[in-house]
Short mmCIF file of C-alpha atoms and ligand atoms in Angstrom, two decimals:
data_model
loop_
_atom_site.label_atom_id
_atom_site.label_comp_id
_atom_site.label_asym_id
_atom_site.label_seq_id
_atom_site.Cartn_x
_atom_site.Cartn_y
_atom_site.Cartn_z
CA MET A 5 0.00 0.00 0.00
CA ASN A 6 0.95 3.65 -0.35
CA ILE A 7 1.73 5.29 2.96
CA LEU A 8 1.97 8.92 4.02
CA LEU A 9 4.07 9.67 7.10
CA LEU A 10 3.70 13.09 8.76
CA GLY A 11 6.64 14.74 10.50
CA SER A 12 10.26 15.69 9.98
CA GLY A 13 12.35 14.49 12.91
CA GLY A 14 14.52 11.56 13.93
CA ARG A 15 11.37 9.77 15.02
CA GLU A 16 10.00 9.98 11.49
CA HIS A 17 13.26 8.82 9.89
CA ALA A 18 13.25 5.79 12.21
CA LEU A 19 9.58 5.07 11.44
CA ALA A 20 10.28 5.42 7.70
CA TRP A 21 13.28 3.09 8.01
CA LYS A 22 11.12 0.51 9.76
CA MET A 23 8.09 0.80 7.47
CA THR A 24 10.08 0.53 4.24
CA GLN A 25 11.30 -2.90 5.39
CA SER A 26 7.72 -4.16 5.14
CA HIS A 27 6.56 -5.83 1.94
CA HIS A 28 3.19 -4.14 2.60
CA CYS A 29 4.80 -0.77 1.93
CA ASP A 30 4.74 0.12 -1.78
CA GLN A 31 5.38 3.84 -1.92
CA LEU A 32 6.26 5.97 1.07
CA PHE A 33 5.64 9.72 1.13
CA ILE A 34 6.86 11.90 3.97
CA ALA A 35 5.47 15.35 4.72
CA PRO A 36 7.59 17.34 5.13
CA GLY A 37 10.42 14.90 6.00
CA ASN A 38 14.16 15.61 6.13
CA ALA A 39 17.31 14.70 4.20
CA GLY A 40 17.25 11.22 5.77
CA THR A 41 13.65 10.36 4.90
CA ALA A 42 14.36 11.53 1.33
CA GLN A 43 16.56 8.45 0.93
CA LEU A 44 13.64 6.14 1.77
CA GLY A 45 10.68 7.76 0.05
CA THR A 46 9.37 10.97 -1.45
CA ASN A 47 9.41 14.10 0.68
CA LEU A 48 6.52 16.48 0.07
CA PRO A 49 6.58 20.17 1.08
CA ILE A 50 3.40 19.95 3.15
CA GLY A 51 3.06 21.08 6.76
CA VAL A 52 1.80 18.53 9.31
CA THR A 53 -1.28 20.61 10.18
CA ASP A 54 -2.16 21.64 6.62
CA PHE A 55 -5.12 19.26 6.47
CA ALA A 56 -6.35 20.56 3.09
CA ALA A 57 -2.98 19.87 1.42
CA ILE A 58 -2.73 16.49 3.18
CA ARG A 59 -6.20 15.60 1.86
CA GLN A 60 -5.21 16.57 -1.68
CA CYS A 61 -2.02 14.52 -1.45
CA CYS A 62 -3.90 11.44 -0.18
CA ILE A 63 -6.26 11.56 -3.13
CA GLU A 64 -3.54 12.23 -5.73
CA GLN A 65 -1.11 9.61 -4.46
CA GLN A 66 -3.79 7.00 -3.62
CA ILE A 67 -2.66 6.83 -0.03
CA GLN A 68 -4.10 3.95 1.99
CA MET A 69 -2.45 4.63 5.35
CA VAL A 70 -1.45 7.82 7.17
CA VAL A 71 1.01 7.53 10.04
CA VAL A 72 1.10 10.63 12.24
CA GLY A 73 4.46 11.34 13.90
CA PRO A 74 3.97 14.48 16.05
CA GLU A 75 1.14 15.35 18.45
CA GLU A 76 -0.04 18.63 16.96
CA PRO A 77 -2.07 17.25 14.03
CA LEU A 78 -3.60 14.65 16.37
CA VAL A 79 -4.67 17.19 18.98
CA LYS A 80 -6.00 19.34 16.11
CA GLY A 81 -8.19 16.46 14.94
CA ILE A 82 -6.58 14.84 11.91
CA TYR A 83 -8.13 11.47 12.76
CA ASP A 84 -11.62 12.98 12.83
CA PHE A 85 -10.91 14.99 9.67
CA PHE A 86 -10.27 11.72 7.82
CA THR A 87 -13.19 9.76 9.26
CA HIS A 88 -15.67 12.55 8.45
CA ASP A 89 -14.60 12.91 4.82
CA PRO A 90 -16.25 10.44 2.42
CA GLU A 91 -13.18 10.44 0.15
CA LEU A 92 -10.74 9.78 2.99
CA GLN A 93 -12.84 7.50 5.19
CA SER A 94 -11.29 4.24 4.02
CA ILE A 95 -7.73 5.39 4.76
CA ILE A 96 -6.18 3.88 7.88
CA VAL A 97 -5.02 6.69 10.18
CA VAL A 98 -2.49 5.68 12.82
CA GLY A 99 -3.32 8.03 15.69
CA PRO A 100 -6.13 8.75 18.15
CA SER A 101 -9.23 10.92 17.70
CA ALA A 102 -8.95 14.53 18.90
CA LYS A 103 -10.93 13.67 22.02
CA ALA A 104 -8.59 10.81 22.96
CA ALA A 105 -5.52 12.90 22.03
CA GLN A 106 -6.51 15.10 24.99
CA LEU A 107 -4.56 12.56 27.03
CA GLU A 108 -1.57 14.54 25.77
CA GLY A 109 -3.30 17.78 24.73
CA SER A 110 -4.68 18.61 28.18
CA LYS A 111 -2.84 17.86 31.42
CA ALA A 112 -6.07 18.40 33.37
CA PHE A 113 -7.93 15.91 31.14
CA SER A 114 -5.24 13.27 31.58
CA LYS A 115 -5.06 13.74 35.36
CA LYS A 116 -8.86 13.39 35.67
CA PHE A 117 -8.78 10.32 33.42
CA MET A 118 -6.15 8.71 35.66
CA GLN A 119 -8.17 9.54 38.74
CA ARG A 120 -11.33 8.02 37.27
CA HIS A 121 -9.48 4.80 36.49
CA GLN A 122 -7.31 4.61 39.63
CA ILE A 123 -4.08 4.83 37.66
CA PRO A 124 -1.13 5.77 39.90
CA THR A 125 0.04 9.36 39.33
CA ALA A 126 1.15 12.40 41.36
CA ALA A 127 -1.48 14.17 43.52
CA TYR A 128 -2.66 17.41 41.89
CA ALA A 129 -5.13 20.30 41.68
CA GLU A 130 -6.06 22.52 38.73
CA PHE A 131 -6.60 26.28 38.66
CA THR A 132 -7.71 29.05 36.25
CA ALA A 133 -8.02 32.85 36.53
CA GLU A 134 -11.32 32.25 38.29
CA ASN A 135 -9.82 30.54 41.31
CA TYR A 136 -6.41 32.22 41.08
CA GLU A 137 -6.29 33.17 44.78
CA ALA A 138 -7.12 29.59 45.80
CA GLY A 139 -4.24 28.50 43.55
CA ARG A 140 -1.85 30.86 45.34
CA SER A 141 -2.87 29.43 48.70
CA TYR A 142 -2.53 25.88 47.36
CA ILE A 143 1.02 26.66 46.19
CA ALA A 144 1.97 28.39 49.45
CA ALA A 145 0.97 25.28 51.43
CA HIS A 146 2.54 22.80 48.96
CA SER A 147 5.66 20.77 49.72
CA LEU A 148 8.79 21.59 47.67
CA PRO A 149 9.73 21.18 44.95
CA VAL A 150 6.34 21.76 43.35
CA VAL A 151 5.48 21.08 39.69
CA LEU A 152 3.45 23.56 37.59
CA LYS A 153 2.09 22.50 34.21
CA ALA A 154 0.36 24.59 31.57
CA ASP A 155 -2.72 22.56 30.66
CA GLY A 156 -2.30 22.61 26.86
CA LEU A 157 0.48 21.97 24.35
CA ALA A 158 3.40 24.34 24.93
CA ALA A 159 6.12 22.85 22.70
CA GLY A 160 7.69 21.01 25.64
CA LYS A 161 8.15 24.23 27.65
CA GLY A 162 4.98 24.18 29.74
CA VAL A 163 6.33 22.29 32.76
CA VAL A 164 8.23 24.05 35.54
CA ILE A 165 9.68 22.38 38.61
CA ALA A 166 9.92 25.15 41.20
CA SER A 167 12.20 24.75 44.17
CA THR A 168 10.84 27.72 46.17
CA HIS A 169 7.32 29.00 46.80
CA GLU A 170 8.33 32.43 45.44
CA GLU A 171 9.42 30.89 42.13
CA ALA A 172 6.24 28.79 41.94
CA LEU A 173 4.03 31.84 42.60
CA ALA A 174 5.88 33.86 39.95
CA VAL A 175 5.50 31.06 37.37
CA PHE A 176 1.82 30.68 38.29
CA GLU A 177 1.25 34.41 37.78
CA GLU A 178 3.13 34.35 34.48
CA MET A 179 1.10 31.40 33.18
CA ILE A 180 -2.39 32.45 34.33
CA LEU A 181 -2.39 36.26 34.47
CA HIS A 182 0.14 37.02 31.73
CA LYS A 183 -0.91 34.09 29.53
CA GLN A 184 2.68 32.97 29.03
CA PHE A 185 1.59 30.12 26.77
CA GLY A 186 -1.56 31.78 25.44
CA GLU A 187 -4.62 29.57 25.76
CA ALA A 188 -2.46 26.63 26.76
CA SER A 189 -1.89 28.20 30.17
CA ASN A 190 -5.47 29.37 30.84
CA LYS A 191 -5.57 26.38 33.13
CA VAL A 192 -2.62 25.22 35.25
CA VAL A 193 -2.11 21.86 36.92
CA ILE A 194 -0.13 21.96 40.16
CA GLU A 195 1.25 18.65 41.25
CA GLU A 196 3.44 16.78 43.65
CA PHE A 197 7.07 16.24 42.61
CA LEU A 198 7.91 12.57 42.10
CA THR A 199 11.44 11.34 42.63
CA GLY A 200 12.82 8.33 40.81
CA ILE A 201 14.04 7.32 37.37
CA GLU A 202 11.96 8.31 34.37
CA VAL A 203 11.27 5.75 31.63
CA SER A 204 9.10 5.50 28.53
CA VAL A 205 6.86 2.59 27.52
CA PHE A 206 5.26 2.33 24.07
CA VAL A 207 2.01 0.62 23.22
CA LEU A 208 0.05 0.23 20.01
CA THR A 209 -3.70 -0.01 20.59
CA ASN A 210 -7.03 -0.07 18.76
CA GLY A 211 -8.78 1.12 21.92
CA THR A 212 -9.61 -2.41 23.09
CA ASP A 213 -6.54 -4.56 22.48
CA TYR A 214 -2.93 -3.53 22.77
CA GLN A 215 0.63 -4.67 22.26
CA ILE A 216 3.73 -3.34 24.02
CA ILE A 217 6.18 -2.52 21.23
CA GLY A 218 9.12 -1.39 23.32
CA HIS A 219 10.50 0.74 26.10
CA ALA A 220 13.46 3.08 26.61
CA LYS A 221 15.18 5.55 28.88
CA ASP A 222 15.65 9.06 27.55
CA TYR A 223 18.43 11.50 28.62
CA LYS A 224 16.68 14.87 28.67
CA ARG A 225 19.33 17.24 29.99
CA ILE A 226 21.83 18.97 27.73
CA GLY A 227 24.86 18.33 29.96
CA GLU A 228 26.75 15.23 30.95
CA GLY A 229 25.77 13.68 34.27
CA ASP A 230 22.18 14.91 33.63
CA THR A 231 22.97 18.58 34.25
CA GLY A 232 21.87 21.82 32.61
CA LEU A 233 18.76 22.71 30.66
CA ASN A 234 16.04 20.32 29.54
CA THR A 235 16.00 19.37 25.86
CA GLY A 236 13.79 17.24 23.63
CA GLY A 237 16.16 14.37 24.49
CA MET A 238 19.91 13.95 23.96
CA GLY A 239 20.08 10.17 23.77
CA CYS A 240 18.26 6.98 24.64
CA VAL A 241 18.89 3.37 25.57
CA SER A 242 16.83 0.19 25.35
CA PRO A 243 16.21 -2.21 27.01
CA VAL A 244 16.44 -0.64 30.48
CA PRO A 245 18.04 -3.13 32.88
CA PHE A 246 15.64 -2.52 35.79
CA MET A 247 12.56 -2.86 33.56
CA ASP A 248 12.46 -6.59 34.11
CA GLU A 249 9.47 -8.90 33.99
CA SER A 250 8.29 -8.03 37.48
CA PHE A 251 8.45 -4.26 36.87
CA MET A 252 6.74 -4.59 33.47
CA GLN A 253 4.05 -6.75 35.05
CA LYS A 254 3.25 -3.85 37.39
CA VAL A 255 3.27 -1.40 34.48
CA GLU A 256 0.88 -3.60 32.56
CA SER A 257 -1.57 -4.46 35.33
CA ARG A 258 -1.65 -1.06 37.09
CA ILE A 259 -1.18 1.32 34.18
CA ILE A 260 -1.52 -0.04 30.64
CA ALA A 261 -4.52 -2.35 31.09
CA PRO A 262 -6.57 0.18 33.14
CA THR A 263 -5.75 2.89 30.58
CA ILE A 264 -7.04 0.78 27.69
CA ARG A 265 -10.11 -0.28 29.70
CA GLY A 266 -10.70 3.41 30.48
CA LEU A 267 -10.52 4.36 26.78
CA ALA A 268 -13.04 1.64 25.93
CA ALA A 269 -15.37 2.50 28.84
CA GLU A 270 -15.37 6.18 27.88
CA GLU A 271 -15.71 5.40 24.16
CA LEU A 272 -12.58 7.33 23.29
CA THR A 273 -11.60 6.29 19.77
CA TYR A 274 -7.93 5.38 19.77
CA HIS A 275 -6.07 3.67 16.91
CA GLY A 276 -2.45 4.47 17.48
CA PHE A 277 0.52 4.72 19.79
CA ILE A 278 0.38 5.54 23.48
CA PHE A 279 3.61 6.74 25.05
CA PHE A 280 3.50 6.19 28.81
CA GLY A 281 5.96 8.54 30.53
CA LEU A 282 6.59 6.79 33.84
CA MET A 283 8.49 7.37 37.04
CA ASN A 284 10.02 4.32 38.69
CA ARG A 285 9.58 5.24 42.34
CA HIS A 286 11.41 2.58 44.35
CA GLY A 287 10.19 -0.13 41.97
CA GLU A 288 6.63 1.22 41.78
CA PRO A 289 5.66 2.75 38.42
CA MET A 290 3.64 5.98 38.34
CA VAL A 291 2.44 7.96 35.33
CA ILE A 292 4.08 11.35 34.75
CA GLU A 293 2.35 11.92 31.43
CA TYR A 294 0.67 10.33 28.47
CA ASN A 295 1.67 11.20 24.92
CA CYS A 296 -0.44 10.19 21.93
CA ARG A 297 2.57 9.50 19.69
CA MET A 298 5.98 7.86 19.74
CA GLY A 299 8.85 9.56 21.58
CA ASP A 300 11.87 11.20 20.03
CA PRO A 301 14.66 9.96 20.45
CA GLU A 302 12.98 6.84 21.92
CA THR A 303 11.78 5.74 18.47
CA GLU A 304 15.41 5.63 17.30
CA VAL A 305 16.09 2.76 19.75
CA VAL A 306 12.62 1.17 19.87
CA MET A 307 12.27 0.67 16.08
CA PRO A 308 15.72 -0.93 15.66
CA ARG A 309 14.83 -3.48 18.36
CA LEU A 310 11.30 -4.26 17.15
CA GLN A 311 11.45 -7.24 14.81
CA THR A 312 7.73 -7.41 13.99
CA ASP A 313 6.57 -5.87 10.70
CA LEU A 314 5.27 -2.44 11.72
CA VAL A 315 2.97 -1.93 8.72
CA ALA A 316 1.42 -5.36 9.36
CA LEU A 317 0.88 -4.28 12.97
CA PHE A 318 -0.91 -1.11 11.82
CA ALA A 319 -3.12 -3.21 9.55
CA ALA A 320 -3.84 -5.61 12.44
CA MET A 321 -4.72 -2.62 14.62
CA ASP A 322 -7.21 -1.56 11.98
CA ASN A 323 -8.81 -4.95 11.26
CA GLY A 324 -9.29 -6.15 14.82
CA THR A 325 -6.49 -8.75 14.94
CA LEU A 326 -3.97 -6.78 17.03
CA ALA A 327 -4.39 -9.16 19.99
CA ASP A 328 -3.11 -12.06 17.84
CA ALA A 329 0.02 -10.27 16.64
CA ASN A 330 3.38 -11.76 17.48
CA ILE A 331 5.74 -9.17 18.90
CA SER A 332 9.42 -10.04 18.90
CA PHE A 333 12.49 -8.03 19.76
CA ASP A 334 16.14 -8.05 18.77
CA GLU A 335 17.94 -9.42 21.83
CA ARG A 336 20.69 -6.85 21.47
CA ALA A 337 20.74 -3.54 23.30
CA CYS A 338 20.41 -0.33 21.29
CA ALA A 339 21.62 3.16 22.17
CA THR A 340 21.20 6.42 20.30
CA VAL A 341 23.25 9.59 20.72
CA ILE A 342 21.92 12.92 19.47
CA ALA A 343 24.23 15.31 17.64
CA ALA A 344 22.94 18.81 18.34
CA SER A 345 23.71 22.28 16.99
CA GLY A 346 25.98 24.37 19.23
CA GLY A 347 23.84 26.53 21.54
CA TYR A 348 20.85 24.16 21.63
CA PRO A 349 18.46 24.19 23.55
CA GLY A 350 19.07 27.96 23.45
CA SER A 351 19.56 29.79 20.16
CA TYR A 352 21.68 28.11 17.50
CA GLU A 353 22.63 28.56 13.85
CA LYS A 354 21.37 26.44 10.95
CA ASP A 355 22.57 25.60 7.44
CA LYS A 356 25.94 24.15 8.45
CA PRO A 357 27.15 21.53 5.94
CA ILE A 358 27.41 18.04 7.46
CA GLU A 359 30.32 15.76 6.55
CA GLY A 360 31.09 12.14 7.29
CA LEU A 361 27.54 10.76 7.16
CA GLU A 362 28.51 7.81 4.97
CA GLN A 363 31.54 6.91 7.07
CA ALA A 364 29.38 7.02 10.21
CA ALA A 365 26.67 4.85 8.64
CA ALA A 366 29.35 2.30 7.67
CA GLY A 367 30.16 1.85 11.37
CA LYS A 368 29.52 -1.58 12.86
CA ASP A 369 25.80 -2.19 13.61
CA THR A 370 25.10 1.51 13.19
CA LEU A 371 22.05 3.40 11.91
CA VAL A 372 22.28 7.13 11.23
CA PHE A 373 18.89 8.79 11.59
CA HIS A 374 18.42 12.39 10.50
CA ALA A 375 16.50 14.75 12.80
CA GLY A 376 17.00 18.41 11.83
CA THR A 377 18.57 18.19 8.37
CA ARG A 378 17.76 19.29 4.85
CA LEU A 379 19.23 18.70 1.46
CA GLN A 380 20.40 21.69 -0.56
CA ASP A 381 22.45 21.45 -3.77
CA ASN A 382 23.34 17.85 -2.94
CA THR A 383 24.69 18.84 0.46
CA VAL A 384 23.08 17.76 3.72
CA ARG A 385 22.84 20.76 6.03
CA THR A 386 21.79 21.29 9.63
CA ASN A 387 18.21 22.48 9.97
CA GLY A 388 17.35 22.27 13.66
CA GLY A 389 18.58 21.98 17.25
CA ARG A 390 18.73 18.22 17.24
CA VAL A 391 20.45 17.34 13.97
CA LEU A 392 21.14 13.59 13.93
CA ALA A 393 20.45 10.51 16.05
CA VAL A 394 23.18 7.92 15.68
CA SER A 395 21.95 4.54 16.91
CA ALA A 396 23.97 1.38 17.38
CA TYR A 397 23.41 -2.15 18.60
CA GLY A 398 25.62 -3.88 21.16
CA THR A 399 25.59 -6.90 23.42
CA ASN A 400 24.81 -4.51 26.27
CA ILE A 401 24.07 -0.81 26.68
CA THR A 402 27.70 0.11 27.32
CA GLN A 403 28.84 -1.48 24.06
CA ALA A 404 25.91 -0.07 22.09
CA ALA A 405 26.57 3.45 23.38
CA GLU A 406 30.31 3.13 22.74
CA GLN A 407 29.63 2.05 19.15
CA ALA A 408 27.15 4.91 18.63
CA ARG A 409 29.78 7.42 19.87
CA GLN A 410 32.47 5.87 17.72
CA SER A 411 30.32 6.10 14.59
CA LEU A 412 29.24 9.62 15.52
CA SER A 413 32.87 10.71 15.84
CA GLN A 414 33.08 10.41 12.02
CA ILE A 415 30.53 13.20 11.60
CA ARG A 416 31.50 16.84 11.44
CA PHE A 417 29.59 20.10 11.29
CA GLU A 418 30.36 23.50 12.77
CA GLY A 419 29.34 23.63 16.42
CA ILE A 420 28.48 19.91 16.76
CA TYR A 421 27.73 18.87 20.34
CA TYR A 422 26.80 15.51 21.81
CA ARG A 423 26.75 13.90 25.21
CA LYS A 424 29.49 11.34 25.71
CA ASP A 425 27.82 9.66 28.69
CA ILE A 426 24.56 8.23 27.32
CA GLY A 427 23.84 5.03 29.28
CA TYR A 428 26.41 5.92 31.97
CA GLU A 429 24.44 4.52 34.90
CA PHE A 430 24.16 1.10 33.27
CA GLU A 431 27.89 0.74 32.62
CA VAL A 432 29.22 -2.81 32.76
P1 AMP B 25 5.56 16.43 31.05
O1 AMP B 25 5.37 17.38 29.92
O2 AMP B 25 4.38 16.23 31.92
O3 AMP B 25 6.21 15.17 30.62
O4 AMP B 25 6.73 17.04 31.95
C1 AMP B 25 8.02 17.26 31.40
C2 AMP B 25 9.06 16.69 32.31
O5 AMP B 25 8.97 17.27 33.61
C3 AMP B 25 8.90 15.20 32.56
O6 AMP B 25 9.44 14.45 31.54
C4 AMP B 25 9.60 15.05 33.87
O7 AMP B 25 11.01 15.00 33.69
C5 AMP B 25 9.27 16.31 34.60
N1 AMP B 25 8.08 16.13 35.45
C6 AMP B 25 6.80 16.32 35.11
N2 AMP B 25 5.98 16.06 36.13
C7 AMP B 25 6.75 15.68 37.16
C8 AMP B 25 6.49 15.28 38.51
N3 AMP B 25 5.26 15.23 39.00
N4 AMP B 25 7.55 14.95 39.28
C9 AMP B 25 8.81 15.01 38.79
N5 AMP B 25 9.12 15.40 37.56
C10 AMP B 25 8.12 15.73 36.73
N1 LIG B 26 11.64 12.14 24.35
C1 LIG B 26 10.47 12.65 24.93
C2 LIG B 26 9.37 12.95 23.99
O1 LIG B 26 9.36 12.56 22.85
O2 LIG B 26 8.41 13.60 24.42
#
């Protein structure tokens, strides 16, 4: 079948890499894609929320499946747009309905959902301009640190962990009274800070059945030793040594199964990925957040380890046979290291020519995924903060990460920065 993939990051390159290995995939189109996806299919200059242009493309290219990478088109209702259009109705859309995408699109919605279904998560309260004074009192009496979250999508910047009450009150004022994130911060969730190690679990579901397709640990801070500013993710490893059968059993029985039962009970239409952002608190998993998509850079380690045909899984999700699917994983560990532009996550320059991509890709058991790149006059250039995700397999995380770094050391562009310690705490 002909498939359209929406997005332009490392996640999308990894999904494209995986999908083009399927004999069910005839032609792959990527909108808008990057220099890496251009090697696997046809990039189209269409924005991920330009539903009219996406519709036109689906009709012209006889698309039978649309795979949605990022959250924005999902929260804006791309699933519903397709199901309500007679000409697009028969196309399989991998992603939830707008209502179900609120699990990511509204922190207040997801917290209430977890409460209704007794899913373990941090204690919280929500406030708007209407009960602003009550919010101030709630903050003043809250233990420290305290977590403030803008309710809506805020490009990953809507969460603040405040270590003093003064800071928390200032952030609260900024979000509610000064509309720091526009409508997204009309409502603010204030919650308890959870300590522990954060991990990501990925599920594919049709709203009734589900399959776990992988898990990973992301390294979110810019600096080595997990220091400095938060980023979209500077590296990832999978599998995570402490996520053994007993831990995963808890994740499944306390979190995944009740979430899927909750979706079904509330008739929330969901045909897609759920990303469970979890905190391992002394061996007890708790939900930090839901996302209605795959993670980035998690996808760059999850897809290399997933042996099952992904397009066949999407078809099974659509035709009611997902429960019968056979999920198998590569036994090897996989690590990915992100090469970022100098200055990221602050301001950085673009358009730097990238050299050494072929030499890096020739590295042992290495996959070079493009994140922020574009092709101009036959030269691959930087086009974002996170530029490349270099993934490698190894017999354990230490070896995989070492191989990823070694392959990455072949790549050069002005200002290149990457963490040299991805997987450090699992060193063997
Ligand atoms: P979110 O957008 O909800 O994932 O929050 C972004 C990041 O903030 C998470 O990935 C965590 O690292 C951190 N975070 C969010 N909520 C909490 C919490 N309740 N306790 C500790 N850290 C949190
Ligand atoms: N790596 C975290 C995310 O994709 O949200």
